CSV table of C-alpha atoms in Angstrom, one decimal:
chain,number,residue,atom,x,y,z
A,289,UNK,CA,193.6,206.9,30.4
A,290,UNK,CA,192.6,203.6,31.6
A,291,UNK,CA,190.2,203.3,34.6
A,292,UNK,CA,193.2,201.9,37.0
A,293,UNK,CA,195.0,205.5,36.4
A,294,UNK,CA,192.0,207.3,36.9
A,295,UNK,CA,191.4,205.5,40.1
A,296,UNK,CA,194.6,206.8,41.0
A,297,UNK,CA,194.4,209.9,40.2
A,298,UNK,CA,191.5,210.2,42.4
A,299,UNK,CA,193.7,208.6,45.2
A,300,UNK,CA,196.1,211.1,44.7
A,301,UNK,CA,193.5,213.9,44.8
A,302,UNK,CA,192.2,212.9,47.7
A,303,UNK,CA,195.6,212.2,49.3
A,304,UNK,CA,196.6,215.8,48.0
A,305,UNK,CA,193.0,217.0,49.7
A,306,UNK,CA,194.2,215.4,52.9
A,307,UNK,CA,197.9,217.0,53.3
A,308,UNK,CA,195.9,220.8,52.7
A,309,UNK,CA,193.4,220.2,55.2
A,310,UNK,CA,196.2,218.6,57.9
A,311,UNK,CA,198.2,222.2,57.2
A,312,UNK,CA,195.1,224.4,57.0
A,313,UNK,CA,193.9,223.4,60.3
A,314,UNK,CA,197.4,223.1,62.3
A,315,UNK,CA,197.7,226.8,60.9
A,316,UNK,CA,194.0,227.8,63.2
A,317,UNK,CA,192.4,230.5,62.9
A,318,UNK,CA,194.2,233.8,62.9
A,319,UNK,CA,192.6,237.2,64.3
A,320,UNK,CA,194.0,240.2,63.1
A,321,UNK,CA,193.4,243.3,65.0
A,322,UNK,CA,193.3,246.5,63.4
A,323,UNK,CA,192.3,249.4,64.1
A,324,UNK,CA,188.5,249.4,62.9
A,325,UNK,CA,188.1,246.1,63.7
A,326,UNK,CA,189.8,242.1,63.4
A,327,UNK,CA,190.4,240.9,60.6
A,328,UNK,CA,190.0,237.0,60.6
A,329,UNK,CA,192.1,233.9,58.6
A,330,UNK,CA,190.0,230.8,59.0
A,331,UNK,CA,191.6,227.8,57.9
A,332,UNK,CA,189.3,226.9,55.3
A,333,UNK,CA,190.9,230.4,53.6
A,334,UNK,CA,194.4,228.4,53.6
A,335,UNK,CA,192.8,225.3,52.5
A,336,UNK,CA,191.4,227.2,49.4
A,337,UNK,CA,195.0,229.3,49.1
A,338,UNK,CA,196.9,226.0,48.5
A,339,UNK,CA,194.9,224.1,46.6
A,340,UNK,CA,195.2,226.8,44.4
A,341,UNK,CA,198.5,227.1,44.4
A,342,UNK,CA,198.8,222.8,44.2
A,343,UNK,CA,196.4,223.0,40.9
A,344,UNK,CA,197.7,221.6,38.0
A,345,UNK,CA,196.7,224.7,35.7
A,346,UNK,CA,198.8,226.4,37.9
A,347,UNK,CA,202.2,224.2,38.9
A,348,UNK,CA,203.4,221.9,36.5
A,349,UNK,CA,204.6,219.9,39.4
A,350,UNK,CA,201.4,218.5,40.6
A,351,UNK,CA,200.3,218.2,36.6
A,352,UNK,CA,202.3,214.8,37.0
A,353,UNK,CA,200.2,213.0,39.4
A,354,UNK,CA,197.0,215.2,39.6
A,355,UNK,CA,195.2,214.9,36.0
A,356,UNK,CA,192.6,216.5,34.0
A,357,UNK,CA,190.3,214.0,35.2
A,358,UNK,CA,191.1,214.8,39.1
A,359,UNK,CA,190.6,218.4,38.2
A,360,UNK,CA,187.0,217.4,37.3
A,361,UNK,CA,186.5,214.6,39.9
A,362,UNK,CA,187.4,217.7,42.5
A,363,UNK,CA,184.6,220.0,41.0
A,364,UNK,CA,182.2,217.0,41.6
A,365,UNK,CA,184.2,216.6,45.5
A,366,UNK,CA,183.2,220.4,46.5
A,367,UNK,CA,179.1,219.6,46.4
A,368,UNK,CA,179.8,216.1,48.0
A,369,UNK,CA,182.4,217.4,50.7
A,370,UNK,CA,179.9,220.9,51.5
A,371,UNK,CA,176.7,218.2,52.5
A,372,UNK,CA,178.2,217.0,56.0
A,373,UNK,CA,178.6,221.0,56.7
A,374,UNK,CA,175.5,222.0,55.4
A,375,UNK,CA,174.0,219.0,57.8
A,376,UNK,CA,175.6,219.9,60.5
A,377,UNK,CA,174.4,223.5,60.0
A,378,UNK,CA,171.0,222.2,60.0
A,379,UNK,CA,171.3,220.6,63.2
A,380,UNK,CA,172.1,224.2,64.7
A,381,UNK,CA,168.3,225.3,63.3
A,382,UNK,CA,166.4,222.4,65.4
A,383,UNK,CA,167.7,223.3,68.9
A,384,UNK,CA,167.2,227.4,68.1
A,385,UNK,CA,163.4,227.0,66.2
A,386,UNK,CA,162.0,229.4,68.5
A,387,UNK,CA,164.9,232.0,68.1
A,388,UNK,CA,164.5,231.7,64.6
A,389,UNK,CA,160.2,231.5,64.5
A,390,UNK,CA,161.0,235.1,66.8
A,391,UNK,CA,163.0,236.5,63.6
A,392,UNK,CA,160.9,235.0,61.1
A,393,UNK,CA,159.7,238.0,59.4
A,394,UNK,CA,163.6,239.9,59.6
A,395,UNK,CA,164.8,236.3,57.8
A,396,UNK,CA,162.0,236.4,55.0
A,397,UNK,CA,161.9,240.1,54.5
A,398,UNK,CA,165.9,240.1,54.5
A,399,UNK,CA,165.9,238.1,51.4
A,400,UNK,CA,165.3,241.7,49.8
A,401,UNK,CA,168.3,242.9,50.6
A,402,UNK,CA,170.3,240.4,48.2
A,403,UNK,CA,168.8,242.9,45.5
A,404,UNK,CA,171.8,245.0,47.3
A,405,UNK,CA,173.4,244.2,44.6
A,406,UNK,CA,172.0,245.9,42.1
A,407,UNK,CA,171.8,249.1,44.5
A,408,UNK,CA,175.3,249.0,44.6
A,409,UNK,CA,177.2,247.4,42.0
A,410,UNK,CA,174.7,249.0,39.0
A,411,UNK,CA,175.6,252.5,39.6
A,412,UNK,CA,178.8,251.3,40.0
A,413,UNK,CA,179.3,249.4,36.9
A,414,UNK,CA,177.5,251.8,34.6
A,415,UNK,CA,178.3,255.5,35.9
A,416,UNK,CA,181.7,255.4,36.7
A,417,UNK,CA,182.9,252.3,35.4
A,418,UNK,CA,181.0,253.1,32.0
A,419,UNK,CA,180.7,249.2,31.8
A,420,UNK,CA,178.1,248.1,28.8
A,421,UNK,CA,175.3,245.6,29.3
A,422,UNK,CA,178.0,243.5,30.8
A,423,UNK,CA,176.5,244.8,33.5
A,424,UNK,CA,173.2,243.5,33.7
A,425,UNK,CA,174.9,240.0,34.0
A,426,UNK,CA,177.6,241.2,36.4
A,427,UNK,CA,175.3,243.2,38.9
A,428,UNK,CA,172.1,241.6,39.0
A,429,UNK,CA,173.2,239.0,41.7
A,430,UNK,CA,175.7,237.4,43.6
A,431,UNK,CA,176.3,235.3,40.3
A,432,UNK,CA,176.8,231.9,41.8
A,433,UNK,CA,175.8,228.9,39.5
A,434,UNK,CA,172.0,229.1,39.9
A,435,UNK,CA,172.0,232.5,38.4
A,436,UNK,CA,174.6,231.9,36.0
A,437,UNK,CA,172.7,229.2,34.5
A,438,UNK,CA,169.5,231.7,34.1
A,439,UNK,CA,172.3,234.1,32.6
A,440,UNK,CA,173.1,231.6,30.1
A,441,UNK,CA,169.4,230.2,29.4
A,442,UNK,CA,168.4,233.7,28.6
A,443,UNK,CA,171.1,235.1,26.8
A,444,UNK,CA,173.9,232.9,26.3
A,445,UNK,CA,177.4,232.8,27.4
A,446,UNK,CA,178.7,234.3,23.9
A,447,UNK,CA,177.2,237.5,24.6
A,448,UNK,CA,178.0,240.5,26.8
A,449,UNK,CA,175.8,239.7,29.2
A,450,UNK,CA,177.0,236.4,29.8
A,451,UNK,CA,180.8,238.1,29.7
A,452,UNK,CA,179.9,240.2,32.7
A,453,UNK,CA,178.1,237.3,34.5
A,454,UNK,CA,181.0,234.9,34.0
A,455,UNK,CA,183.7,237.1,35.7
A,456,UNK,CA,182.1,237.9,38.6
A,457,UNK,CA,181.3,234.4,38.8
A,458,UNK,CA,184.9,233.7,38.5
A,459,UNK,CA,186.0,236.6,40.7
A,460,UNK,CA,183.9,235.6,43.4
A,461,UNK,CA,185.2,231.8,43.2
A,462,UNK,CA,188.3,233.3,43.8
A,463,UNK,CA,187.9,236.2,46.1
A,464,UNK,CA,184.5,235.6,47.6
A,465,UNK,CA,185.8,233.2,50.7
A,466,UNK,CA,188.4,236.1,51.8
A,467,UNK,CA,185.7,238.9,51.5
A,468,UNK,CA,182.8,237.1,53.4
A,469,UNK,CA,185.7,236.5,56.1
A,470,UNK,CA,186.8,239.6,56.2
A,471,UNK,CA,183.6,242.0,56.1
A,472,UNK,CA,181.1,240.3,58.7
A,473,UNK,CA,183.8,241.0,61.9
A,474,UNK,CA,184.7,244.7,60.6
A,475,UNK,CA,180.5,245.3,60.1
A,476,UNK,CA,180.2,244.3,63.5
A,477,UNK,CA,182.9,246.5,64.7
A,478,UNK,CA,180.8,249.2,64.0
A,479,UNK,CA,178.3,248.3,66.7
A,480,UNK,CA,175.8,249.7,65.1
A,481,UNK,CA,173.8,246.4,63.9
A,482,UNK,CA,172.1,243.6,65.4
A,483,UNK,CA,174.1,240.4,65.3
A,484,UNK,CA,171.2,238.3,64.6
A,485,UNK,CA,170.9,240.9,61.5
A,486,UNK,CA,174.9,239.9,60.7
A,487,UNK,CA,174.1,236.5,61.0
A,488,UNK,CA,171.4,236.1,58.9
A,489,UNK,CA,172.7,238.2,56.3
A,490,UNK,CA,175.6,235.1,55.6
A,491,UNK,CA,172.7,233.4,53.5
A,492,UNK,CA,173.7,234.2,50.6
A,493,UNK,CA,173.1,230.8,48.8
A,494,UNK,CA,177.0,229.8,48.4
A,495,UNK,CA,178.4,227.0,50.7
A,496,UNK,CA,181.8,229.0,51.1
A,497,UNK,CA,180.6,232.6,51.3
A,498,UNK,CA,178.1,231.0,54.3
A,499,UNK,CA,181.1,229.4,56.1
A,500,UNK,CA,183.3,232.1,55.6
A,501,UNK,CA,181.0,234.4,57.1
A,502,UNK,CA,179.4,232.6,60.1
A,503,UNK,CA,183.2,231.4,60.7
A,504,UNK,CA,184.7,234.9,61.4
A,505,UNK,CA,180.8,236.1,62.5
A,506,UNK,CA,181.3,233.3,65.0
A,507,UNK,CA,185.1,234.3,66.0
A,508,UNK,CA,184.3,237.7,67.1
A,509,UNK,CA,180.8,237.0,69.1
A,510,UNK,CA,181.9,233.4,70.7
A,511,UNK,CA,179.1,233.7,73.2
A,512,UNK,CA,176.2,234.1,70.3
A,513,UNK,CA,177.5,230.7,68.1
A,514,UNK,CA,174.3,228.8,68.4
A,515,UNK,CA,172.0,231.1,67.4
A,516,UNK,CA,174.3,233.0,64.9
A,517,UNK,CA,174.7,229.5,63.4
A,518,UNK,CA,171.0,229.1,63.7
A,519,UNK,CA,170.2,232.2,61.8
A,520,UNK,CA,172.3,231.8,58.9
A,521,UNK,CA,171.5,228.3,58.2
A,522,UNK,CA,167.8,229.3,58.2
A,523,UNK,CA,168.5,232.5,55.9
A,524,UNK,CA,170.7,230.0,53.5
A,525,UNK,CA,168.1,228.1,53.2
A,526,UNK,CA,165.8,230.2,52.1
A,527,UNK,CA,168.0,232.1,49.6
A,528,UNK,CA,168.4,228.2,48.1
A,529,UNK,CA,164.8,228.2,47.7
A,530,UNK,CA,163.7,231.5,46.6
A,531,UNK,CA,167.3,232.8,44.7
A,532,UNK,CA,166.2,231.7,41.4
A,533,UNK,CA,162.9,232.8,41.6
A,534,UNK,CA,163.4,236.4,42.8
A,535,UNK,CA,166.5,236.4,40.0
A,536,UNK,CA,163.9,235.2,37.2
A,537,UNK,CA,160.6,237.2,38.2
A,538,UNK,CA,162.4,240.1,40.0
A,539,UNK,CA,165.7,240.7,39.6
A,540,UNK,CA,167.1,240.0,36.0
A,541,UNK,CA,163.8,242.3,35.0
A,542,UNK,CA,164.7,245.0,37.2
A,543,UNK,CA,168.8,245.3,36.0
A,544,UNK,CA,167.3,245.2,32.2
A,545,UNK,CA,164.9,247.7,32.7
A,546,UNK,CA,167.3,249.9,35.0
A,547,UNK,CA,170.1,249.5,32.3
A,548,UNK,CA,167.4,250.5,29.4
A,549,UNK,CA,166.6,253.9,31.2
A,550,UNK,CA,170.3,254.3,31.8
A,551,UNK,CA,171.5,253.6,28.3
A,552,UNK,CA,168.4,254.0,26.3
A,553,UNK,CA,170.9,254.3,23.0
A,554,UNK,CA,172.4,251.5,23.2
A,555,UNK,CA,172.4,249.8,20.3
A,556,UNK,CA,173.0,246.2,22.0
A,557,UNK,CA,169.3,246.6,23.9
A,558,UNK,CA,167.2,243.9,22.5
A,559,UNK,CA,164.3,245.9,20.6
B,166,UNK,CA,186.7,238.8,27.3
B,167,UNK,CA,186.4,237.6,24.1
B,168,UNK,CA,183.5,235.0,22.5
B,169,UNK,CA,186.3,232.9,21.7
B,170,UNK,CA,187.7,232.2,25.0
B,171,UNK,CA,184.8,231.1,26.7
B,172,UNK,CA,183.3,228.8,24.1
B,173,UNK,CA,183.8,224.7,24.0
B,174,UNK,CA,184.9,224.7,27.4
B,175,UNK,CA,183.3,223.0,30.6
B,176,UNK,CA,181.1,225.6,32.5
B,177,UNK,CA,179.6,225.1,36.0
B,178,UNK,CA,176.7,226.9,34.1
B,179,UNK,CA,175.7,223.6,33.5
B,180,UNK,CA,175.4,222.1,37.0
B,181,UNK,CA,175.0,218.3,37.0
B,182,UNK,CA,171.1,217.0,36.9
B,183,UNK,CA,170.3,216.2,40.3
B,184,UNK,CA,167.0,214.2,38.9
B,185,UNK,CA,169.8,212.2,37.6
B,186,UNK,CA,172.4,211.6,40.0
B,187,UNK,CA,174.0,208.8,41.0
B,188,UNK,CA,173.0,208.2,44.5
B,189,UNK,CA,175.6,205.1,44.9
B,190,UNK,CA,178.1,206.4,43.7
B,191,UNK,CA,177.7,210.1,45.5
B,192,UNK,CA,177.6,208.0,48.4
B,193,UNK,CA,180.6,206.3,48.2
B,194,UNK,CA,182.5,209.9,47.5
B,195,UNK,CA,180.6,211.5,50.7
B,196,UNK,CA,182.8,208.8,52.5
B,197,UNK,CA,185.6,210.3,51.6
B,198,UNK,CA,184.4,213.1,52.7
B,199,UNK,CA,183.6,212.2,56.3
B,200,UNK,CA,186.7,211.1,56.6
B,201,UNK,CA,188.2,213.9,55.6
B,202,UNK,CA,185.5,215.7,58.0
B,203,UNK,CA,186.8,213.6,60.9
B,204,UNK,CA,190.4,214.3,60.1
B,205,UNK,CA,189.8,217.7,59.8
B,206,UNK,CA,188.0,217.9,62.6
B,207,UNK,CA,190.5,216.5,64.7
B,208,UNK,CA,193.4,218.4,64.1
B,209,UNK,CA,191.6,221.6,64.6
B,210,UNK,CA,189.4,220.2,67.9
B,211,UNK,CA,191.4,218.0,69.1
B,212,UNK,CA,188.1,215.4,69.3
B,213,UNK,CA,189.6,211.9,68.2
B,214,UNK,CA,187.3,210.7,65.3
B,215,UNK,CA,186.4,207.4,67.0
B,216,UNK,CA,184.6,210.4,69.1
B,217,UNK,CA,183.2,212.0,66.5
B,218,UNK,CA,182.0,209.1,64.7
B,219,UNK,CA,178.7,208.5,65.7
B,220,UNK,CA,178.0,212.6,65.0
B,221,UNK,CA,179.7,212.0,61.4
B,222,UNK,CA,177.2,209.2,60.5
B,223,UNK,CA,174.3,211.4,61.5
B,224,UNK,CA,175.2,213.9,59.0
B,225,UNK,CA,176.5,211.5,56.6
B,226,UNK,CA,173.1,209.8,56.7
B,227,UNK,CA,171.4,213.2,56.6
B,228,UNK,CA,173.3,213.9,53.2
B,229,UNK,CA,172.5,210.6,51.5
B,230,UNK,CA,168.3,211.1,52.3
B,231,UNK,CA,168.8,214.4,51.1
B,232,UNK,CA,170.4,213.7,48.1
B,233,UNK,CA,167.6,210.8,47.7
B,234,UNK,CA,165.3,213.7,47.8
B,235,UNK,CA,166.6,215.7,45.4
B,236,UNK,CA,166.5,212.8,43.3
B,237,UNK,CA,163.1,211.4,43.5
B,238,UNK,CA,160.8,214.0,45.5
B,239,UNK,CA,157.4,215.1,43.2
B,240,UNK,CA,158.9,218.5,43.5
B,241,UNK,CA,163.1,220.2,42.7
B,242,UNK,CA,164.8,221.7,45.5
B,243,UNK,CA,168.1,221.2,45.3
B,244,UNK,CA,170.0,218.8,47.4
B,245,UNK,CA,171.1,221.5,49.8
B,246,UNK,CA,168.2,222.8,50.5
B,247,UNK,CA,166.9,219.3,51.1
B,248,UNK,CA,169.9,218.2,53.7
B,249,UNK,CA,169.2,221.3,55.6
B,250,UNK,CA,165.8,220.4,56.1
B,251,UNK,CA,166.3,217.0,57.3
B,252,UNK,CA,168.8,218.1,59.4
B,253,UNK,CA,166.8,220.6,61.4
B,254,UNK,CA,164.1,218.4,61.5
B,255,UNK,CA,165.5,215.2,63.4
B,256,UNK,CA,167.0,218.1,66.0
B,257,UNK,CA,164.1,220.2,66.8
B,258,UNK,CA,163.2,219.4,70.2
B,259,UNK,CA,160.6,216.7,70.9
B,260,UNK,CA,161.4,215.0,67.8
B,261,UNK,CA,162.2,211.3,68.5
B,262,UNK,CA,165.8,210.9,68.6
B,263,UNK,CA,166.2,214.6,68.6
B,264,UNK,CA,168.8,215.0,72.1
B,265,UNK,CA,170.4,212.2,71.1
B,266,UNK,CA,171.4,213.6,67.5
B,267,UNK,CA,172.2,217.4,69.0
B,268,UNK,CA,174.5,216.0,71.4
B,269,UNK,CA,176.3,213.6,68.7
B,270,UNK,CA,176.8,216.5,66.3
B,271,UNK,CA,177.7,218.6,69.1
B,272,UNK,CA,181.6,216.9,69.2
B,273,UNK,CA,181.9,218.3,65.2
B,274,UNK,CA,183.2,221.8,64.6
B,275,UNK,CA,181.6,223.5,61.6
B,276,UNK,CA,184.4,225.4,60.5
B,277,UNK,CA,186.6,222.3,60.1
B,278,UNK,CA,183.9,220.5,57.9
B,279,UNK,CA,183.8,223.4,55.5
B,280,UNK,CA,187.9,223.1,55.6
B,281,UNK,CA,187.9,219.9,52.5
B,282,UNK,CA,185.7,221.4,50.2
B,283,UNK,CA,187.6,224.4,49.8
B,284,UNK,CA,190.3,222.6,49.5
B,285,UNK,CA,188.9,220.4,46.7
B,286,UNK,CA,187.6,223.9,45.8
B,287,UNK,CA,191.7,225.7,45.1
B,288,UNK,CA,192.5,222.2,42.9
B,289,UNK,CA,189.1,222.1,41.1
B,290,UNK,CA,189.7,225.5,39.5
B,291,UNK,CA,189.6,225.3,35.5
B,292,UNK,CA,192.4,226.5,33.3
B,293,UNK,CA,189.1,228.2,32.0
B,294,UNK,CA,188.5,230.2,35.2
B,295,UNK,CA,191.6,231.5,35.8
B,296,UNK,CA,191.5,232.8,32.0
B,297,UNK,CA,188.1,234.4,32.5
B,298,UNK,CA,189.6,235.9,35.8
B,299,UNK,CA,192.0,237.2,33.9
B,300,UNK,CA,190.5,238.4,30.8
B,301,UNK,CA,187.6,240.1,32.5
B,302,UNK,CA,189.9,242.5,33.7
B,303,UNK,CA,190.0,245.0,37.0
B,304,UNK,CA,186.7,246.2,36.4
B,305,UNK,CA,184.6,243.3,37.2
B,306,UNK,CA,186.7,242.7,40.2
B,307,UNK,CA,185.4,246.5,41.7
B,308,UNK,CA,182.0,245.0,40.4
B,309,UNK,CA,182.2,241.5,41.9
B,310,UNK,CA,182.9,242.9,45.2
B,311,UNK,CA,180.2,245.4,45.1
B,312,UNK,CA,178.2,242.5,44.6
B,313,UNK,CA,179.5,240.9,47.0
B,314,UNK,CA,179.2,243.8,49.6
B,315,UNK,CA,176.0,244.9,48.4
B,316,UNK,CA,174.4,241.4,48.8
B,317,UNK,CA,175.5,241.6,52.6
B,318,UNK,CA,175.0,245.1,53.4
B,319,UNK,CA,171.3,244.9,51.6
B,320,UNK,CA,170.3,242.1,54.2
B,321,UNK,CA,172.0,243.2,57.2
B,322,UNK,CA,170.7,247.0,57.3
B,323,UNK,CA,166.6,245.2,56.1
B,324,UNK,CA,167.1,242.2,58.4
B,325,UNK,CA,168.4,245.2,61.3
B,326,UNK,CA,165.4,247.4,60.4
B,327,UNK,CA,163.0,244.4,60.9
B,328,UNK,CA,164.5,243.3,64.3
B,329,UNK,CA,164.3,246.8,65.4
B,330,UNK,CA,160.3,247.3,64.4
B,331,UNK,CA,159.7,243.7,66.0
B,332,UNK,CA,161.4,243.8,68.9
């Protein structure tokens, strides 16, 4: 392809960007009641729906004017196009500092609770699932690319591990949005939690999950956006800093050694 | 999912080097991204982007010291981590500047800038992904959502506890 198509593409991809976002965002957000709770469709849920269904792996149509090359220049687009939203979720920390200096030690000490998913997903995958060690790269955390790269460093993608660490990697790309939407409002429908604990919970160290979250968060407490907003920007922050640490030191040690007593036979534990 | 599906093909295991990025060039794609931001932002606010302009160069500026930072700081955080910082810092109160940048940003809505990147998100996904989606079957999706649910539920019922001891 010579560089003038390639500019082109990108044109088109951008062009292609623009007509998804107009739609998304005519459509609004959506709330949902039902009986437990309100289910909320933000637009950035419809932007993600149709550029799904507008990628060339998926319609030959748009294979015609969107290349491989766009495919990859949009991979680089998502960390460029997430900055102006992550600054302008920073700005919503400065105002708040001394709401979020008050919950300092619930936002460090929450950072915990992302081992959740190994309380939940390990039992899970291994007792009633009867999952292999493709559980150890599946449950040990949320799987987004900082851990998948320690997944890979330390055992490779060709191996089971890597297997289980990829597809919820991939199921979360594709799902992840809708659930972090769709569990924060029905959570708080409960009544039983704080919604500063809600709030900063949306940390979870992926752009969309955050935005997802506070989004809906956001649509069903309107009165508490600044320092919901505050909160979870300060919690995402801190899983960005500390998420590869606690999955290296903490984490990746503690699904091994929790698979090992589980499955002390199998002949796939490294010796 | 076998070996052979996943090998020789382009992984975001291997997230780009951010001691090595191109900060011009980033740049000059985060432009297309305000814009987008400003478009976006319109439609769903209503605020004109001529309005919103001054707010969108704040952030845009933000996002190019903190991609700077990633790139040349004595110590890695990722570029993220480094946005949100400056960003909180040039708004907490008494910082010089700080009212001026609060009330700027204040005409963006943060649900319309997240609005492009999942867009470029749906068209960025590999003929890869989709395969691995596929391949890995129904029981990683009960798994990834336990993940997913776990994560959440982990934090909110620790963060609640805390909250409740502190007051």
């Amino acid at each position: 392809m010579t560089k003038q198509r390639a500019a082109f593409s990108g044109i088109y991809l951008h062009l292609t960007v623009l007509a998804i976002v107009i739609v998304a965002e005519l459509i609004g957000i959506i709330k949902l009641p039902i009986g437990i709770g309100t289910v909320i469709f933000l637009p950035m849920l419809y932007a993600f729906a149709l550029g799904v269904v507008l990628n060339p792996n998926i319609l030959k149509a748009t294979g015609k004017f969107l290349s491989h090359d766009s495919v990859k220049l949009s991979g680089t687009m998502i960390t460029v196009a997430i900055m102006p939203f992550i600054a302008k979720f920073g700005t919503t920390v400065g105002p708040q500092i001394e709401a979020v200096i008050a919950a300092g030690p619930a936002l460090i000490v929450q950072e915990i609770g992302n081992l959740g998913t190994i309380a939940l997903a390990f039992p899970v995958a291994v007792f009633l699932l009867r999952m292999g060690r493709e559980t150890i790269g599946a449950a040990f955390s949320i799987d987004r690319e900082p851990n998948l790269a320690l997944i890979v460093d330390k055992y490779g993608l060709n191996s089971p591990e890597g297997a289980g660490a990829m597809g919820v990697y991939a199921t979360g790309t594709l799902i992840g949005t809708f659930v972090f939407a769709i569990m924060p409002p029905l959570v708080h429908g409960l009544g039983v939690f704080d919604v500063r604990a809600l709030a900063m919970s949306c940390g979870v160290g992926s752009g969309s999950m955050l935005a997802a979250c506070t989004g809906s968060l956001v649509a069903s407490v309107p009165d508490q956006k600044d320092l919901i907003l505050a909160l979870a920007a300060a919690s995402n922050i801190l899983t960005y800093a500390t998420g590869l640490y606690v999955g290296v030191f903490v984490a990746l040690p503690l699904t091994e050694w929790l698979y090992r007593k589980a499955r002390p036979n199998d002949i796939g534990n490294p010796a | 999912m076998s070996a052979a599906d996943i090998k020789n093909t382009e992984l975001p295991a291997q997230p780009e080097d951010e001691r090595k990025i191109d900060i011009a060039g980033h740049s000059g794609l985060l432009l297309v991204a305000a814009v987008m931001g400003l478009i976006a932002n319109w439609v769903a606010t209503g605020v004109s982007p001529v309005a919103a302009l001054p707010g969108m160069v704040i952030l845009y500026v933000v996002s190019v010291i903190g991609l700077a930072l990633a790139r040349f700081a004595p110590f890695y955080l990722p570029s993220v981590a480094w946005v949100s910082l400056v960003a909180i810092l040039i708004t907490i109160p008494g910082v010089p500047g700080a009212a001026y940048a609060t009330e700027k940003v204040e005409a963006l809505n943060f649900l319309a800038l997240a609005t492009p990147a999942l867009a470029y998100g749906g068209l960025a996904l590999t003929r890869n992904e989709f395969q691995i989606a596929r391949h890995s079957g129904w029981k990683i999706v009960i798994v990834a959502i336990c993940v997913m649910f776990g994560t959440y539920m982990g934090s909110v019922v620790i963060a609640d506890l805390m909250l409740r001891i502190g007051g």
